[in-house]
PDB file of C-alpha atoms in Angstrom:
ATOM      1  CA  UNK Q   1      25.386  33.035  52.976  1.00 73.00           C
ATOM      2  CA  UNK Q   2      24.641  36.295  54.378  1.00 78.00           C
ATOM      3  CA  UNK Q   3      22.427  36.816  51.625  1.00 77.00           C
ATOM      4  CA  UNK Q   4      19.947  34.389  53.063  1.00 85.00           C
ATOM      5  CA  UNK Q   5      20.747  35.371  56.466  1.00 87.00           C
ATOM      6  CA  UNK Q   6      19.710  38.580  55.928  1.00 84.00           C
ATOM      7  CA  UNK Q   7      17.012  38.298  53.725  1.00 86.00           C
ATOM      8  CA  UNK Q   8      15.269  35.693  56.503  1.00 87.00           C
ATOM      9  CA  UNK Q   9      15.919  38.368  58.982  1.00 87.00           C
ATOM     10  CA  UNK Q  10      13.721  41.066  57.628  1.00 86.00           C
ATOM     11  CA  UNK Q  11      11.578  38.407  56.071  1.00 87.00           C
ATOM     12  CA  UNK Q  12      10.883  37.735  59.945  1.00 88.00           C
ATOM     13  CA  UNK Q  13      10.914  41.625  60.894  1.00 86.00           C
ATOM     14  CA  UNK Q  14       8.390  42.305  58.614  1.00 83.00           C
ATOM     15  CA  UNK Q  15       6.193  39.492  59.315  1.00 83.00           C
ATOM     16  CA  UNK Q  16       6.492  40.325  62.962  1.00 82.00           C
ATOM     17  CA  UNK Q  17       5.114  43.724  61.941  1.00 78.00           C
ATOM     18  CA  UNK Q  18       2.360  42.800  59.522  1.00 75.00           C
ATOM     19  CA  UNK Q  19       0.786  40.800  62.405  1.00 75.00           C
ATOM     20  CA  UNK Q  20       1.358  42.971  65.037  1.00 73.00           C
ATOM     21  CA  UNK Q  21      -1.545  45.296  63.917  1.00 65.00           C
ATOM     22  CA  UNK Q  22      -4.215  42.865  64.339  1.00 65.00           C
ATOM     23  CA  UNK Q  23      -6.901  45.810  62.611  1.00 65.00           C
ATOM     24  CA  UNK Q  24      -5.081  45.882  59.312  1.00 65.00           C
ATOM     25  CA  UNK Q  25      -5.267  42.424  58.985  1.00 67.00           C
ATOM     26  CA  UNK Q  26      -8.643  42.454  59.657  1.00 71.00           C
ATOM     27  CA  UNK Q  27      -9.780  44.935  57.442  1.00 69.00           C
ATOM     28  CA  UNK Q  28      -7.412  43.319  54.528  1.00 70.00           C
ATOM     29  CA  UNK Q  29      -9.397  40.447  54.930  1.00 74.00           C
ATOM     30  CA  UNK Q  30     -13.106  41.819  56.028  1.00 79.00           C
ATOM     31  CA  UNK Q  31     -13.325  44.423  53.073  1.00 77.00           C
ATOM     32  CA  UNK Q  32     -13.342  41.672  50.489  1.00 79.00           C
ATOM     33  CA  UNK Q  33     -15.396  39.340  52.192  1.00 80.00           C
ATOM     34  CA  UNK Q  34     -17.793  41.900  52.468  1.00 82.00           C
ATOM     35  CA  UNK Q  35     -17.596  42.761  48.862  1.00 80.00           C
ATOM     36  CA  UNK Q  36     -17.851  39.373  47.453  1.00 82.00           C
ATOM     37  CA  UNK Q  37     -21.411  38.763  49.795  1.00 82.00           C
ATOM     38  CA  UNK Q  38     -22.532  42.167  48.921  1.00 82.00           C
ATOM     39  CA  UNK Q  39     -22.228  42.559  45.252  1.00 80.00           C
ATOM     40  CA  UNK Q  40     -22.965  38.591  44.933  1.00 78.00           C
ATOM     41  CA  UNK Q  41     -25.887  38.943  46.689  1.00 76.00           C
ATOM     42  CA  UNK Q  42     -27.110  42.325  44.825  1.00 77.00           C
ATOM     43  CA  UNK Q  43     -26.389  41.471  41.460  1.00 76.00           C
ATOM     44  CA  UNK Q  44     -27.169  38.000  41.945  1.00 75.00           C
ATOM     45  CA  UNK Q  45     -29.886  38.118  38.750  1.00 75.00           C
ATOM     46  CA  UNK Q  46     -26.947  39.372  36.697  1.00 74.00           C
ATOM     47  CA  UNK Q  47     -26.397  35.590  35.423  1.00 71.00           C
ATOM     48  CA  UNK Q  48     -29.967  35.632  33.632  1.00 73.00           C
ATOM     49  CA  UNK Q  49     -28.888  38.355  31.893  1.00 75.00           C
ATOM     50  CA  UNK Q  50     -28.200  37.648  28.112  1.00 71.00           C
ATOM     51  CA  UNK Q  51     -25.074  37.081  26.713  1.00 65.00           C
ATOM     52  CA  UNK Q  52     -23.240  37.030  30.726  1.00 70.00           C
ATOM     53  CA  UNK Q  53     -22.964  32.835  30.210  1.00 61.00           C
ATOM     54  CA  UNK Q  54     -25.850  31.441  32.191  1.00 57.00           C
ATOM     55  CA  UNK Q  55     -23.107  30.646  35.352  1.00 68.00           C
ATOM     56  CA  UNK Q  56     -24.319  31.701  39.062  1.00 79.00           C
ATOM     57  CA  UNK Q  57     -22.842  35.168  39.700  1.00 83.00           C
ATOM     58  CA  UNK Q  58     -20.829  34.008  42.426  1.00 85.00           C
ATOM     59  CA  UNK Q  59     -18.880  32.078  40.428  1.00 85.00           C
ATOM     60  CA  UNK Q  60     -18.161  34.762  37.885  1.00 87.00           C
ATOM     61  CA  UNK Q  61     -17.452  37.260  40.997  1.00 87.00           C
ATOM     62  CA  UNK Q  62     -15.191  34.831  42.487  1.00 88.00           C
ATOM     63  CA  UNK Q  63     -11.779  34.931  40.880  1.00 90.00           C
ATOM     64  CA  UNK Q  64     -12.190  38.561  40.410  1.00 90.00           C
ATOM     65  CA  UNK Q  65     -12.283  39.436  44.478  1.00 90.00           C
ATOM     66  CA  UNK Q  66      -9.307  36.807  44.979  1.00 91.00           C
ATOM     67  CA  UNK Q  67      -7.594  38.971  42.885  1.00 93.00           C
ATOM     68  CA  UNK Q  68      -8.806  42.410  44.168  1.00 91.00           C
ATOM     69  CA  UNK Q  69      -8.006  40.981  47.405  1.00 89.00           C
ATOM     70  CA  UNK Q  70      -4.404  40.822  46.808  1.00 91.00           C
ATOM     71  CA  UNK Q  71      -4.480  43.820  45.171  1.00 93.00           C
ATOM     72  CA  UNK Q  72      -5.202  46.452  47.794  1.00 89.00           C
ATOM     73  CA  UNK Q  73      -2.619  44.710  49.904  1.00 86.00           C
ATOM     74  CA  UNK Q  74      -0.373  45.278  47.488  1.00 89.00           C
ATOM     75  CA  UNK Q  75      -1.175  48.971  47.186  1.00 90.00           C
ATOM     76  CA  UNK Q  76      -0.614  49.675  50.660  1.00 86.00           C
ATOM     77  CA  UNK Q  77       2.144  47.679  51.225  1.00 86.00           C
ATOM     78  CA  UNK Q  78       4.257  50.621  50.738  1.00 87.00           C
ATOM     79  CA  UNK Q  79       3.186  52.531  54.328  1.00 86.00           C
ATOM     80  CA  UNK Q  80       5.249  49.748  55.804  1.00 84.00           C
ATOM     81  CA  UNK Q  81       8.758  51.210  54.230  1.00 88.00           C
ATOM     82  CA  UNK Q  82       7.576  54.705  55.459  1.00 89.00           C
ATOM     83  CA  UNK Q  83       7.099  54.095  58.879  1.00 86.00           C
ATOM     84  CA  UNK Q  84      10.545  52.560  58.854  1.00 86.00           C
ATOM     85  CA  UNK Q  85      11.523  56.043  57.602  1.00 86.00           C
ATOM     86  CA  UNK Q  86       9.536  57.734  60.001  1.00 87.00           C
ATOM     87  CA  UNK Q  87      11.269  55.961  62.687  1.00 86.00           C
ATOM     88  CA  UNK Q  88      14.836  56.191  61.124  1.00 87.00           C
ATOM     89  CA  UNK Q  89      15.092  51.881  61.019  1.00 84.00           C
ATOM     90  CA  UNK Q  90      15.403  52.638  57.212  1.00 84.00           C
ATOM     91  CA  UNK Q  91      18.680  54.793  57.104  1.00 84.00           C
ATOM     92  CA  UNK Q  92      20.286  52.669  59.454  1.00 85.00           C
ATOM     93  CA  UNK Q  93      19.256  49.340  57.594  1.00 82.00           C
ATOM     94  CA  UNK Q  94      20.887  51.240  54.034  1.00 79.00           C
ATOM     95  CA  UNK Q  95      24.152  51.886  56.289  1.00 80.00           C
ATOM     96  CA  UNK Q  96      24.835  48.928  57.594  1.00 79.00           C
ATOM     97  CA  UNK Q  97      26.312  45.690  56.398  1.00 79.00           C
ATOM     98  CA  UNK Q  98      23.036  44.547  55.554  1.00 80.00           C
ATOM     99  CA  UNK Q  99      22.471  43.051  52.055  1.00 78.00           C
ATOM    100  CA  UNK Q 100      20.358  46.023  50.102  1.00 74.00           C
ATOM    101  CA  UNK Q 101      18.728  43.041  48.376  1.00 76.00           C
ATOM    102  CA  UNK Q 102      17.996  41.273  50.967  1.00 81.00           C
ATOM    103  CA  UNK Q 103      15.666  44.622  52.405  1.00 81.00           C
ATOM    104  CA  UNK Q 104      13.655  44.172  49.418  1.00 78.00           C
ATOM    105  CA  UNK Q 105      14.074  40.402  48.912  1.00 82.00           C
ATOM    106  CA  UNK Q 106      12.786  39.991  52.757  1.00 84.00           C
ATOM    107  CA  UNK Q 107       9.757  42.468  52.292  1.00 83.00           C
ATOM    108  CA  UNK Q 108       8.883  40.601  49.023  1.00 84.00           C
ATOM    109  CA  UNK Q 109       9.039  37.040  51.048  1.00 87.00           C
ATOM    110  CA  UNK Q 110       6.746  38.372  53.297  1.00 87.00           C
ATOM    111  CA  UNK Q 111       4.225  39.553  51.434  1.00 86.00           C
ATOM    112  CA  UNK Q 112       4.021  36.274  49.530  1.00 88.00           C
ATOM    113  CA  UNK Q 113       3.065  34.421  52.140  1.00 88.00           C
ATOM    114  CA  UNK Q 114       0.282  37.259  53.748  1.00 87.00           C
ATOM    115  CA  UNK Q 115      -0.910  37.277  50.184  1.00 89.00           C
ATOM    116  CA  UNK Q 116      -1.033  33.785  50.132  1.00 90.00           C
ATOM    117  CA  UNK Q 117      -3.226  33.248  53.289  1.00 87.00           C
ATOM    118  CA  UNK Q 118      -5.640  36.029  52.171  1.00 86.00           C
ATOM    119  CA  UNK Q 119      -5.752  34.368  48.533  1.00 88.00           C
ATOM    120  CA  UNK Q 120      -6.977  31.208  49.944  1.00 89.00           C
ATOM    121  CA  UNK Q 121      -9.061  32.376  52.380  1.00 87.00           C
ATOM    122  CA  UNK Q 122     -10.803  34.356  50.151  1.00 86.00           C
ATOM    123  CA  UNK Q 123     -11.254  31.161  48.107  1.00 90.00           C
ATOM    124  CA  UNK Q 124     -12.841  29.621  50.789  1.00 88.00           C
ATOM    125  CA  UNK Q 125     -15.116  32.597  51.197  1.00 86.00           C
ATOM    126  CA  UNK Q 126     -16.287  32.420  47.808  1.00 86.00           C
ATOM    127  CA  UNK Q 127     -16.539  28.248  48.096  1.00 87.00           C
ATOM    128  CA  UNK Q 128     -18.930  28.617  51.100  1.00 86.00           C
ATOM    129  CA  UNK Q 129     -20.924  31.055  48.879  1.00 83.00           C
ATOM    130  CA  UNK Q 130     -21.425  28.834  46.528  1.00 81.00           C
ATOM    131  CA  UNK Q 131     -18.475  29.418  43.891  1.00 82.00           C
ATOM    132  CA  UNK Q 132     -17.112  26.084  42.563  1.00 83.00           C
ATOM    133  CA  UNK Q 133     -13.825  24.985  41.592  1.00 86.00           C
ATOM    134  CA  UNK Q 134     -13.957  23.008  38.828  1.00 85.00           C
ATOM    135  CA  UNK Q 135     -10.071  22.850  38.058  1.00 84.00           C
ATOM    136  CA  UNK Q 136      -9.509  21.288  41.440  1.00 88.00           C
ATOM    137  CA  UNK Q 137      -6.557  21.816  43.453  1.00 91.00           C
ATOM    138  CA  UNK Q 138      -4.281  22.402  40.501  1.00 93.00           C
ATOM    139  CA  UNK Q 139      -6.676  25.013  39.736  1.00 92.00           C
ATOM    140  CA  UNK Q 140      -6.823  26.692  42.351  1.00 93.00           C
ATOM    141  CA  UNK Q 141      -3.411  26.380  43.384  1.00 94.00           C
ATOM    142  CA  UNK Q 142      -2.862  28.219  39.540  1.00 95.00           C
ATOM    143  CA  UNK Q 143      -5.303  30.890  40.754  1.00 95.00           C
ATOM    144  CA  UNK Q 144      -3.092  31.565  44.487  1.00 95.00           C
ATOM    145  CA  UNK Q 145      -0.448  31.995  42.013  1.00 95.00           C
ATOM    146  CA  UNK Q 146      -1.878  34.700  39.535  1.00 96.00           C
ATOM    147  CA  UNK Q 147      -2.838  36.189  42.784  1.00 95.00           C
ATOM    148  CA  UNK Q 148       0.018  36.567  44.603  1.00 94.00           C
ATOM    149  CA  UNK Q 149       1.786  37.944  41.216  1.00 95.00           C
ATOM    150  CA  UNK Q 150      -0.546  40.370  40.794  1.00 96.00           C
ATOM    151  CA  UNK Q 151      -0.224  41.481  44.538  1.00 93.00           C
ATOM    152  CA  UNK Q 152       3.399  41.561  44.297  1.00 93.00           C
ATOM    153  CA  UNK Q 153       3.424  43.835  41.610  1.00 94.00           C
ATOM    154  CA  UNK Q 154       1.213  46.215  42.764  1.00 94.00           C
ATOM    155  CA  UNK Q 155       2.874  45.668  46.698  1.00 91.00           C
ATOM    156  CA  UNK Q 156       6.554  47.108  44.761  1.00 92.00           C
ATOM    157  CA  UNK Q 157       4.747  49.569  42.949  1.00 93.00           C
ATOM    158  CA  UNK Q 158       3.356  50.750  46.378  1.00 93.00           C
ATOM    159  CA  UNK Q 159       6.559  50.644  48.066  1.00 91.00           C
ATOM    160  CA  UNK Q 160       8.413  52.456  45.324  1.00 92.00           C
ATOM    161  CA  UNK Q 161       6.282  55.581  45.293  1.00 93.00           C
ATOM    162  CA  UNK Q 162       6.498  55.401  49.426  1.00 92.00           C
ATOM    163  CA  UNK Q 163      10.058  56.187  49.085  1.00 90.00           C
ATOM    164  CA  UNK Q 164       9.460  58.855  46.645  1.00 91.00           C
ATOM    165  CA  UNK Q 165       6.414  60.473  49.040  1.00 91.00           C
ATOM    166  CA  UNK Q 166       7.553  59.424  52.185  1.00 89.00           C
ATOM    167  CA  UNK Q 167       4.314  60.487  53.504  1.00 90.00           C
ATOM    168  CA  UNK Q 168       1.785  57.637  54.903  1.00 88.00           C
ATOM    169  CA  UNK Q 169      -1.238  60.029  53.287  1.00 90.00           C
ATOM    170  CA  UNK Q 170      -0.204  60.852  50.147  1.00 91.00           C
ATOM    171  CA  UNK Q 171       0.238  57.114  49.654  1.00 91.00           C
ATOM    172  CA  UNK Q 172      -2.900  56.293  50.881  1.00 89.00           C
ATOM    173  CA  UNK Q 173      -4.806  58.593  48.658  1.00 91.00           C
ATOM    174  CA  UNK Q 174      -2.165  57.309  46.004  1.00 91.00           C
ATOM    175  CA  UNK Q 175      -3.392  54.131  46.483  1.00 90.00           C
ATOM    176  CA  UNK Q 176      -7.191  55.021  46.422  1.00 89.00           C
ATOM    177  CA  UNK Q 177      -6.775  56.927  43.299  1.00 91.00           C
ATOM    178  CA  UNK Q 178      -5.864  53.792  41.484  1.00 92.00           C
ATOM    179  CA  UNK Q 179      -7.083  50.937  42.705  1.00 92.00           C
ATOM    180  CA  UNK Q 180     -10.837  52.157  42.139  1.00 91.00           C
ATOM    181  CA  UNK Q 181     -10.799  52.496  38.260  1.00 93.00           C
ATOM    182  CA  UNK Q 182      -8.998  49.618  38.266  1.00 94.00           C
ATOM    183  CA  UNK Q 183     -11.207  47.666  40.019  1.00 92.00           C
ATOM    184  CA  UNK Q 184     -14.349  49.128  38.090  1.00 91.00           C
ATOM    185  CA  UNK Q 185     -12.585  49.366  34.472  1.00 92.00           C
ATOM    186  CA  UNK Q 186     -12.443  45.874  34.676  1.00 92.00           C
ATOM    187  CA  UNK Q 187     -14.694  42.687  33.880  1.00 89.00           C
ATOM    188  CA  UNK Q 188     -14.653  42.043  37.413  1.00 89.00           C
ATOM    189  CA  UNK Q 189     -17.845  42.629  37.819  1.00 88.00           C
ATOM    190  CA  UNK Q 190     -19.769  42.196  34.522  1.00 86.00           C
ATOM    191  CA  UNK Q 191     -18.573  40.546  31.237  1.00 86.00           C
ATOM    192  CA  UNK Q 192     -16.117  43.150  28.998  1.00 88.00           C
ATOM    193  CA  UNK Q 193     -18.714  42.456  26.170  1.00 85.00           C
ATOM    194  CA  UNK Q 194     -21.619  43.967  27.799  1.00 83.00           C
ATOM    195  CA  UNK Q 195     -20.069  47.531  28.584  1.00 85.00           C
ATOM    196  CA  UNK Q 196     -19.227  50.516  26.887  1.00 89.00           C
ATOM    197  CA  UNK Q 197     -16.264  49.679  24.344  1.00 92.00           C
ATOM    198  CA  UNK Q 198     -13.749  52.721  25.556  1.00 93.00           C
ATOM    199  CA  UNK Q 199     -14.358  50.337  29.383  1.00 92.00           C
ATOM    200  CA  UNK Q 200     -13.542  47.381  27.595  1.00 91.00           C
ATOM    201  CA  UNK Q 201      -9.865  48.911  25.748  1.00 93.00           C
ATOM    202  CA  UNK Q 202      -9.129  50.290  28.928  1.00 94.00           C
ATOM    203  CA  UNK Q 203      -9.372  46.739  30.572  1.00 93.00           C
ATOM    204  CA  UNK Q 204      -7.132  45.764  27.535  1.00 93.00           C
ATOM    205  CA  UNK Q 205      -4.337  47.537  29.575  1.00 95.00           C
ATOM    206  CA  UNK Q 206      -5.523  46.924  33.112  1.00 96.00           C
ATOM    207  CA  UNK Q 207      -3.528  44.373  35.196  1.00 96.00           C
ATOM    208  CA  UNK Q 208      -6.519  43.511  37.541  1.00 96.00           C
ATOM    209  CA  UNK Q 209      -8.701  42.947  34.429  1.00 96.00           C
ATOM    210  CA  UNK Q 210      -5.210  40.290  32.842  1.00 97.00           C
ATOM    211  CA  UNK Q 211      -5.132  38.422  36.563  1.00 97.00           C
ATOM    212  CA  UNK Q 212      -9.401  38.046  36.699  1.00 95.00           C
ATOM    213  CA  UNK Q 213      -9.640  36.606  33.036  1.00 95.00           C
ATOM    214  CA  UNK Q 214      -6.784  34.342  33.659  1.00 96.00           C
ATOM    215  CA  UNK Q 215      -7.844  33.370  37.081  1.00 94.00           C
ATOM    216  CA  UNK Q 216     -11.268  32.052  35.382  1.00 92.00           C
ATOM    217  CA  UNK Q 217      -9.722  30.132  33.255  1.00 93.00           C
ATOM    218  CA  UNK Q 218      -7.673  28.151  35.364  1.00 94.00           C
ATOM    219  CA  UNK Q 219     -10.282  27.121  38.044  1.00 92.00           C
ATOM    220  CA  UNK Q 220     -12.207  25.496  34.483  1.00 90.00           C
ATOM    221  CA  UNK Q 221     -11.985  21.694  33.860  1.00 89.00           C
ATOM    222  CA  UNK Q 222     -10.209  22.891  30.310  1.00 89.00           C
ATOM    223  CA  UNK Q 223      -8.703  26.103  30.478  1.00 91.00           C
ATOM    224  CA  UNK Q 224      -8.510  28.585  27.352  1.00 92.00           C
ATOM    225  CA  UNK Q 225      -4.280  28.838  27.581  1.00 94.00           C
ATOM    226  CA  UNK Q 226      -4.467  31.536  24.859  1.00 94.00           C
ATOM    227  CA  UNK Q 227      -6.284  33.602  27.742  1.00 94.00           C
ATOM    228  CA  UNK Q 228      -4.366  32.357  30.258  1.00 96.00           C
ATOM    229  CA  UNK Q 229      -0.622  32.783  29.089  1.00 96.00           C
ATOM    230  CA  UNK Q 230      -0.623  36.100  27.364  1.00 96.00           C
ATOM    231  CA  UNK Q 231      -2.629  37.702  30.386  1.00 97.00           C
ATOM    232  CA  UNK Q 232      -0.105  35.838  32.969  1.00 96.00           C
ATOM    233  CA  UNK Q 233       2.773  37.050  30.994  1.00 97.00           C
ATOM    234  CA  UNK Q 234       1.725  40.155  31.277  1.00 97.00           C
ATOM    235  CA  UNK Q 235       2.012  40.002  34.899  1.00 97.00           C
ATOM    236  CA  UNK Q 236       4.972  38.759  35.059  1.00 96.00           C
ATOM    237  CA  UNK Q 237       6.039  41.430  33.011  1.00 97.00           C
ATOM    238  CA  UNK Q 238       4.614  44.206  35.471  1.00 96.00           C
ATOM    239  CA  UNK Q 239       6.540  42.358  38.266  1.00 94.00           C
ATOM    240  CA  UNK Q 240       9.889  42.645  36.304  1.00 94.00           C
ATOM    241  CA  UNK Q 241       9.587  46.226  35.510  1.00 95.00           C
ATOM    242  CA  UNK Q 242       7.923  46.784  39.404  1.00 93.00           C
ATOM    243  CA  UNK Q 243      11.629  45.708  40.412  1.00 89.00           C
ATOM    244  CA  UNK Q 244      13.867  47.299  38.709  1.00 90.00           C
ATOM    245  CA  UNK Q 245      12.111  50.936  39.298  1.00 91.00           C
ATOM    246  CA  UNK Q 246      12.187  49.420  43.205  1.00 89.00           C
ATOM    247  CA  UNK Q 247      16.056  49.471  42.705  1.00 85.00           C
ATOM    248  CA  UNK Q 248      16.195  52.766  41.335  1.00 88.00           C
ATOM    249  CA  UNK Q 249      14.427  54.378  43.958  1.00 88.00           C
ATOM    250  CA  UNK Q 250      16.093  52.706  46.723  1.00 85.00           C
ATOM    251  CA  UNK Q 251      19.400  54.308  45.192  1.00 84.00           C
ATOM    252  CA  UNK Q 252      17.344  57.273  44.940  1.00 86.00           C
ATOM    253  CA  UNK Q 253      16.803  57.693  48.463  1.00 85.00           C
ATOM    254  CA  UNK Q 254      20.357  55.920  49.473  1.00 80.00           C
ATOM    255  CA  UNK Q 255      21.687  59.631  47.785  1.00 78.00           C
ATOM    256  CA  UNK Q 256      19.790  61.570  50.048  1.00 78.00           C
ATOM    257  CA  UNK Q 257      20.987  59.637  53.553  1.00 68.00           C
TER     258      UNK Q 257
END
């Protein structure tokens, strides 16, 4: 019972902190919306390229932007733990009677809630711009789960890095250095059949591409599960590995107290 109450307390606290800075909330939403609108308009004629598939470009781009939005949000999730460290809150939490796992679980729950909201907003924007979700409500739910799974994996890795660097500037630089190649070396903007072989090879190990490929399938009327299941499994594995790494990072940090 104490683990549950500790987790809930951390969750509520994290949620209050997140919404206390509306500028950050707006930026994590506005940037993907701009990407969806600008790329959807500028590259709308790409759908006419032979081999593209003949669908509208926003139909192709929409699921990718949903995944990108949660990935970018996750990549900056470690800023919260750095702020707690700078203010001495993290040290007090770690030496208090609170469950150590509750610190991670509460933060994870907060990230889940905010990423679900963010993914649904992106799905709504894509629909307004002309994307259709023929898989219906079930497809949208599956798309959201995949997006949140990617975002949480990135968020836990971001927090792990934050516990090592303990500087907001370093984490922000690392997040940009990692996310930009993941975005452009994936099938988010263009089918991998139309890119150089080395890009396609890189995409095979790209978490964003795993999410995009799975996400595009689940919103169709007849998903290809031979694509969905392996790519979703890779994301689950990434999440599990991330959880193991953050536990090690917390232990290493606690030894410095």
